[in-house]
mmCIF file of N, CA and C in Angstrom:
data_model
loop_
_atom_site.group_PDB
_atom_site.id
_atom_site.type_symbol
_atom_site.label_atom_id
_atom_site.label_comp_id
_atom_site.label_asym_id
_atom_site.label_seq_id
_atom_site.Cartn_x
_atom_site.Cartn_y
_atom_site.Cartn_z
ATOM 1 N N UNK Y 1 -169.142 -77.108 -27.471
ATOM 2 C CA UNK Y 1 -169.353 -75.727 -27.083
ATOM 3 C C UNK Y 1 -169.707 -74.897 -28.316
ATOM 4 N N UNK Y 2 -170.659 -73.997 -28.154
ATOM 5 C CA UNK Y 2 -171.095 -73.151 -29.263
ATOM 6 C C UNK Y 2 -170.031 -72.127 -29.636
ATOM 7 N N UNK Y 3 -169.941 -71.875 -30.913
ATOM 8 C CA UNK Y 3 -169.067 -70.804 -31.380
ATOM 9 C C UNK Y 3 -169.622 -69.477 -30.878
ATOM 10 N N UNK Y 4 -168.758 -68.474 -30.674
ATOM 11 C CA UNK Y 4 -169.223 -67.175 -30.158
ATOM 12 C C UNK Y 4 -170.348 -66.547 -30.970
ATOM 13 N N UNK Y 5 -170.331 -66.690 -32.277
ATOM 14 C CA UNK Y 5 -171.390 -66.060 -33.089
ATOM 15 C C UNK Y 5 -172.742 -66.716 -32.846
ATOM 16 N N UNK Y 6 -172.758 -68.042 -32.624
ATOM 17 C CA UNK Y 6 -174.027 -68.718 -32.318
ATOM 18 C C UNK Y 6 -174.514 -68.341 -30.927
ATOM 19 N N UNK Y 7 -173.596 -68.255 -30.000
ATOM 20 C CA UNK Y 7 -173.935 -67.860 -28.633
ATOM 21 C C UNK Y 7 -174.559 -66.465 -28.637
ATOM 22 N N UNK Y 8 -173.959 -65.547 -29.404
ATOM 23 C CA UNK Y 8 -174.473 -64.176 -29.490
ATOM 24 C C UNK Y 8 -175.860 -64.160 -30.130
ATOM 25 N N UNK Y 9 -176.058 -64.970 -31.170
ATOM 26 C CA UNK Y 9 -177.343 -65.043 -31.853
ATOM 27 C C UNK Y 9 -178.443 -65.477 -30.880
ATOM 28 N N UNK Y 10 -178.211 -66.570 -30.154
ATOM 29 C CA UNK Y 10 -179.238 -67.084 -29.249
ATOM 30 C C UNK Y 10 -179.421 -66.212 -28.010
ATOM 31 N N UNK Y 11 -178.356 -65.592 -27.559
ATOM 32 C CA UNK Y 11 -178.460 -64.673 -26.419
ATOM 33 C C UNK Y 11 -179.301 -63.460 -26.810
ATOM 34 N N UNK Y 12 -179.163 -63.017 -28.039
ATOM 35 C CA UNK Y 12 -179.966 -61.895 -28.528
ATOM 36 C C UNK Y 12 -181.445 -62.256 -28.514
ATOM 37 N N UNK Y 13 -181.768 -63.462 -28.909
ATOM 38 C CA UNK Y 13 -183.162 -63.920 -28.905
ATOM 39 C C UNK Y 13 -183.709 -64.108 -27.497
ATOM 40 N N UNK Y 14 -182.831 -64.268 -26.522
ATOM 41 C CA UNK Y 14 -183.253 -64.521 -25.146
ATOM 42 C C UNK Y 14 -183.688 -63.272 -24.396
ATOM 43 N N UNK Y 15 -183.624 -62.117 -25.014
ATOM 44 C CA UNK Y 15 -183.994 -60.862 -24.366
ATOM 45 C C UNK Y 15 -185.407 -60.471 -24.798
ATOM 46 N N UNK Y 16 -186.307 -60.349 -23.843
ATOM 47 C CA UNK Y 16 -187.716 -60.062 -24.135
ATOM 48 C C UNK Y 16 -187.901 -58.743 -24.891
ATOM 49 N N UNK Y 17 -187.180 -57.707 -24.486
ATOM 50 C CA UNK Y 17 -187.368 -56.419 -25.152
ATOM 51 C C UNK Y 17 -186.906 -56.462 -26.608
ATOM 52 N N UNK Y 18 -185.858 -57.205 -26.890
ATOM 53 C CA UNK Y 18 -185.401 -57.318 -28.278
ATOM 54 C C UNK Y 18 -186.448 -58.032 -29.131
ATOM 55 N N UNK Y 19 -187.073 -59.043 -28.568
ATOM 56 C CA UNK Y 19 -188.143 -59.732 -29.286
ATOM 57 C C UNK Y 19 -189.305 -58.769 -29.531
ATOM 58 N N UNK Y 20 -189.632 -57.948 -28.533
ATOM 59 C CA UNK Y 20 -190.703 -56.968 -28.697
ATOM 60 C C UNK Y 20 -190.371 -55.941 -29.770
ATOM 61 N N UNK Y 21 -189.106 -55.554 -29.853
ATOM 62 C CA UNK Y 21 -188.677 -54.630 -30.910
ATOM 63 C C UNK Y 21 -188.888 -55.275 -32.271
ATOM 64 N N UNK Y 22 -188.483 -56.523 -32.415
ATOM 65 C CA UNK Y 22 -188.668 -57.224 -33.689
ATOM 66 C C UNK Y 22 -190.153 -57.312 -34.032
ATOM 67 N N UNK Y 23 -190.973 -57.661 -33.062
ATOM 68 C CA UNK Y 23 -192.417 -57.751 -33.304
ATOM 69 C C UNK Y 23 -192.994 -56.396 -33.713
ATOM 70 N N UNK Y 24 -192.523 -55.332 -33.090
ATOM 71 C CA UNK Y 24 -192.957 -53.977 -33.444
ATOM 72 C C UNK Y 24 -192.564 -53.662 -34.888
ATOM 73 N N UNK Y 25 -191.352 -54.047 -35.275
ATOM 74 C CA UNK Y 25 -190.869 -53.762 -36.626
ATOM 75 C C UNK Y 25 -191.515 -54.664 -37.674
ATOM 76 N N UNK Y 26 -192.054 -55.793 -37.256
ATOM 77 C CA UNK Y 26 -192.775 -56.644 -38.208
ATOM 78 C C UNK Y 26 -194.028 -55.935 -38.724
ATOM 79 N N UNK Y 27 -194.512 -54.953 -37.969
ATOM 80 C CA UNK Y 27 -195.679 -54.163 -38.386
ATOM 81 C C UNK Y 27 -195.304 -53.124 -39.433
ATOM 82 N N UNK Y 28 -194.010 -52.806 -39.538
ATOM 83 C CA UNK Y 28 -193.549 -51.826 -40.518
ATOM 84 C C UNK Y 28 -192.278 -51.143 -40.055
ATOM 85 N N UNK Y 29 -191.582 -50.497 -40.966
ATOM 86 C CA UNK Y 29 -190.337 -49.796 -40.665
ATOM 87 C C UNK Y 29 -190.613 -48.625 -39.733
ATOM 88 N N UNK Y 30 -189.670 -48.383 -38.810
ATOM 89 C CA UNK Y 30 -189.857 -47.310 -37.828
ATOM 90 C C UNK Y 30 -188.519 -46.682 -37.459
ATOM 91 N N UNK Y 31 -188.584 -45.432 -36.970
ATOM 92 C CA UNK Y 31 -187.403 -44.796 -36.394
ATOM 93 C C UNK Y 31 -187.408 -45.060 -34.880
ATOM 94 N N UNK Y 32 -186.388 -44.621 -34.187
ATOM 95 C CA UNK Y 32 -186.263 -44.897 -32.757
ATOM 96 C C UNK Y 32 -187.450 -44.332 -31.978
ATOM 97 N N UNK Y 33 -187.858 -43.121 -32.287
ATOM 98 C CA UNK Y 33 -188.976 -42.503 -31.560
ATOM 99 C C UNK Y 33 -190.258 -43.316 -31.699
ATOM 100 N N UNK Y 34 -190.502 -43.841 -32.875
ATOM 101 C CA UNK Y 34 -191.696 -44.654 -33.096
ATOM 102 C C UNK Y 34 -191.615 -45.975 -32.328
ATOM 103 N N UNK Y 35 -190.430 -46.553 -32.249
ATOM 104 C CA UNK Y 35 -190.244 -47.803 -31.497
ATOM 105 C C UNK Y 35 -190.433 -47.536 -30.007
ATOM 106 N N UNK Y 36 -189.871 -46.430 -29.514
ATOM 107 C CA UNK Y 36 -190.047 -46.047 -28.107
ATOM 108 C C UNK Y 36 -191.525 -45.909 -27.788
ATOM 109 N N UNK Y 37 -192.262 -45.252 -28.665
ATOM 110 C CA UNK Y 37 -193.703 -45.066 -28.461
ATOM 111 C C UNK Y 37 -194.431 -46.414 -28.486
ATOM 112 N N UNK Y 38 -194.060 -47.269 -29.405
ATOM 113 C CA UNK Y 38 -194.680 -48.586 -29.543
ATOM 114 C C UNK Y 38 -194.483 -49.433 -28.280
ATOM 115 N N UNK Y 39 -193.280 -49.379 -27.696
ATOM 116 C CA UNK Y 39 -192.949 -50.232 -26.550
ATOM 117 C C UNK Y 39 -193.078 -49.535 -25.197
ATOM 118 N N UNK Y 40 -193.234 -48.213 -25.231
ATOM 119 C CA UNK Y 40 -193.303 -47.429 -23.989
ATOM 120 C C UNK Y 40 -192.096 -47.728 -23.091
ATOM 121 N N UNK Y 41 -190.925 -47.539 -23.675
ATOM 122 C CA UNK Y 41 -189.673 -47.819 -22.969
ATOM 123 C C UNK Y 41 -188.721 -46.641 -23.124
ATOM 124 N N UNK Y 42 -187.646 -46.657 -22.353
ATOM 125 C CA UNK Y 42 -186.639 -45.599 -22.413
ATOM 126 C C UNK Y 42 -185.880 -45.655 -23.743
ATOM 127 N N UNK Y 43 -185.627 -44.490 -24.317
ATOM 128 C CA UNK Y 43 -184.929 -44.427 -25.595
ATOM 129 C C UNK Y 43 -183.529 -45.023 -25.514
ATOM 130 N N UNK Y 44 -182.814 -44.789 -24.427
ATOM 131 C CA UNK Y 44 -181.454 -45.315 -24.317
ATOM 132 C C UNK Y 44 -181.446 -46.846 -24.325
ATOM 133 N N UNK Y 45 -182.417 -47.446 -23.664
ATOM 134 C CA UNK Y 45 -182.513 -48.911 -23.638
ATOM 135 C C UNK Y 45 -182.861 -49.444 -25.025
ATOM 136 N N UNK Y 46 -183.797 -48.790 -25.686
ATOM 137 C CA UNK Y 46 -184.178 -49.200 -27.042
ATOM 138 C C UNK Y 46 -182.978 -49.082 -27.974
ATOM 139 N N UNK Y 47 -182.259 -47.969 -27.903
ATOM 140 C CA UNK Y 47 -181.099 -47.757 -28.771
ATOM 141 C C UNK Y 47 -180.036 -48.829 -28.550
ATOM 142 N N UNK Y 48 -179.802 -49.172 -27.299
ATOM 143 C CA UNK Y 48 -178.829 -50.222 -26.973
ATOM 144 C C UNK Y 48 -179.254 -51.552 -27.600
ATOM 145 N N UNK Y 49 -180.526 -51.885 -27.477
ATOM 146 C CA UNK Y 49 -181.016 -53.143 -28.030
ATOM 147 C C UNK Y 49 -181.055 -53.126 -29.555
ATOM 148 N N UNK Y 50 -181.334 -51.973 -30.147
ATOM 149 C CA UNK Y 50 -181.302 -51.864 -31.610
ATOM 150 C C UNK Y 50 -179.900 -52.140 -32.138
ATOM 151 N N UNK Y 51 -178.911 -51.619 -31.442
ATOM 152 C CA UNK Y 51 -177.522 -51.843 -31.857
ATOM 153 C C UNK Y 51 -177.211 -53.337 -31.896
ATOM 154 N N UNK Y 52 -177.629 -54.043 -30.863
ATOM 155 C CA UNK Y 52 -177.385 -55.488 -30.792
ATOM 156 C C UNK Y 52 -178.130 -56.236 -31.903
ATOM 157 N N UNK Y 53 -179.364 -55.840 -32.160
ATOM 158 C CA UNK Y 53 -180.146 -56.481 -33.217
ATOM 159 C C UNK Y 53 -179.539 -56.249 -34.597
ATOM 160 N N UNK Y 54 -178.985 -55.062 -34.820
ATOM 161 C CA UNK Y 54 -178.312 -54.768 -36.090
ATOM 162 C C UNK Y 54 -177.039 -55.597 -36.210
ATOM 163 N N UNK Y 55 -176.273 -55.690 -35.123
ATOM 164 C CA UNK Y 55 -175.030 -56.474 -35.143
ATOM 165 C C UNK Y 55 -175.281 -57.934 -35.504
ATOM 166 N N UNK Y 56 -176.392 -58.475 -35.039
ATOM 167 C CA UNK Y 56 -176.725 -59.876 -35.309
ATOM 168 C C UNK Y 56 -177.544 -60.052 -36.588
ATOM 169 N N UNK Y 57 -177.762 -58.975 -37.316
ATOM 170 C CA UNK Y 57 -178.513 -58.977 -38.582
ATOM 171 C C UNK Y 57 -179.975 -59.387 -38.430
ATOM 172 N N UNK Y 58 -180.550 -59.183 -37.247
ATOM 173 C CA UNK Y 58 -181.980 -59.399 -37.069
ATOM 174 C C UNK Y 58 -182.751 -58.279 -37.761
ATOM 175 N N UNK Y 59 -182.179 -57.075 -37.703
ATOM 176 C CA UNK Y 59 -182.798 -55.915 -38.329
ATOM 177 C C UNK Y 59 -181.744 -55.157 -39.125
ATOM 178 N N UNK Y 60 -182.223 -54.265 -39.984
ATOM 179 C CA UNK Y 60 -181.309 -53.405 -40.741
ATOM 180 C C UNK Y 60 -181.601 -51.956 -40.381
ATOM 181 N N UNK Y 61 -180.641 -51.116 -40.643
ATOM 182 C CA UNK Y 61 -180.745 -49.702 -40.328
ATOM 183 C C UNK Y 61 -180.325 -48.894 -41.551
ATOM 184 N N UNK Y 62 -181.132 -47.908 -41.885
ATOM 185 C CA UNK Y 62 -180.830 -47.060 -43.037
ATOM 186 C C UNK Y 62 -180.998 -45.597 -42.650
ATOM 187 N N UNK Y 63 -179.998 -44.790 -42.974
ATOM 188 C CA UNK Y 63 -180.071 -43.360 -42.679
ATOM 189 C C UNK Y 63 -181.008 -42.684 -43.669
ATOM 190 N N UNK Y 64 -181.925 -41.874 -43.129
ATOM 191 C CA UNK Y 64 -182.810 -41.046 -43.951
ATOM 192 C C UNK Y 64 -182.797 -39.661 -43.337
ATOM 193 N N UNK Y 65 -182.005 -38.806 -43.928
ATOM 194 C CA UNK Y 65 -181.843 -37.468 -43.366
ATOM 195 C C UNK Y 65 -181.116 -37.548 -42.038
ATOM 196 N N UNK Y 66 -181.729 -36.979 -41.001
ATOM 197 C CA UNK Y 66 -181.102 -36.959 -39.672
ATOM 198 C C UNK Y 66 -181.482 -38.161 -38.817
ATOM 199 N N UNK Y 67 -182.321 -39.034 -39.327
ATOM 200 C CA UNK Y 67 -182.741 -40.173 -38.516
ATOM 201 C C UNK Y 67 -182.403 -41.494 -39.182
ATOM 202 N N UNK Y 68 -182.495 -42.556 -38.401
ATOM 203 C CA UNK Y 68 -182.263 -43.900 -38.903
ATOM 204 C C UNK Y 68 -183.590 -44.645 -38.892
ATOM 205 N N UNK Y 69 -183.827 -45.361 -39.967
ATOM 206 C CA UNK Y 69 -185.046 -46.155 -40.091
ATOM 207 C C UNK Y 69 -184.653 -47.626 -39.950
ATOM 208 N N UNK Y 70 -185.351 -48.315 -39.069
ATOM 209 C CA UNK Y 70 -185.069 -49.714 -38.787
ATOM 210 C C UNK Y 70 -186.128 -50.596 -39.416
ATOM 211 N N UNK Y 71 -185.698 -51.732 -39.931
ATOM 212 C CA UNK Y 71 -186.629 -52.694 -40.517
ATOM 213 C C UNK Y 71 -186.133 -54.110 -40.238
ATOM 214 N N UNK Y 72 -187.061 -55.042 -40.280
ATOM 215 C CA UNK Y 72 -186.748 -56.444 -40.028
ATOM 216 C C UNK Y 72 -186.007 -57.026 -41.226
ATOM 217 N N UNK Y 73 -185.056 -57.890 -40.960
ATOM 218 C CA UNK Y 73 -184.368 -58.619 -42.015
ATOM 219 C C UNK Y 73 -185.382 -59.586 -42.630
ATOM 220 N N UNK Y 74 -185.867 -59.245 -43.810
ATOM 221 C CA UNK Y 74 -186.945 -59.992 -44.454
ATOM 222 C C UNK Y 74 -186.545 -61.422 -44.825
ATOM 223 N N UNK Y 75 -185.283 -61.618 -45.100
ATOM 224 C CA UNK Y 75 -184.814 -62.919 -45.583
ATOM 225 C C UNK Y 75 -184.754 -63.961 -44.466
ATOM 226 N N UNK Y 76 -184.339 -63.553 -43.280
ATOM 227 C CA UNK Y 76 -184.135 -64.536 -42.210
ATOM 228 C C UNK Y 76 -185.104 -64.408 -41.041
ATOM 229 N N UNK Y 77 -185.385 -63.201 -40.609
ATOM 230 C CA UNK Y 77 -186.166 -63.016 -39.382
ATOM 231 C C UNK Y 77 -187.667 -63.149 -39.611
ATOM 232 N N UNK Y 78 -188.174 -62.592 -40.688
ATOM 233 C CA UNK Y 78 -189.622 -62.710 -40.924
ATOM 234 C C UNK Y 78 -190.042 -64.184 -40.951
ATOM 235 N N UNK Y 79 -189.347 -65.079 -41.673
ATOM 236 C CA UNK Y 79 -189.748 -66.488 -41.637
ATOM 237 C C UNK Y 79 -189.627 -67.115 -40.241
ATOM 238 N N UNK Y 80 -188.648 -66.679 -39.473
ATOM 239 C CA UNK Y 80 -188.445 -67.206 -38.125
ATOM 240 C C UNK Y 80 -189.620 -66.869 -37.216
ATOM 241 N N UNK Y 81 -190.193 -65.672 -37.395
ATOM 242 C CA UNK Y 81 -191.305 -65.232 -36.544
ATOM 243 C C UNK Y 81 -192.675 -65.543 -37.152
ATOM 244 N N UNK Y 82 -192.682 -66.092 -38.354
ATOM 245 C CA UNK Y 82 -193.966 -66.391 -39.028
ATOM 246 C C UNK Y 82 -194.648 -67.607 -38.425
#
């Protein structure tokens, strides 16, 4: 049986919208509004999925003023999607 952290990792990859978020971020760093525009999806759904991607270290989040900028984890995720 898989350990919970592995199960969470693969379950995160099994969600189409999360993969689309990663693909969108592979084009460059973005804030939530830019990701919403890129995917044409509801902000609440995007925010929920961003939280999960950050928890699993697929992406990183950095505060810049009043907004958060999201970027792909260059060390692990970029090679995985290359």
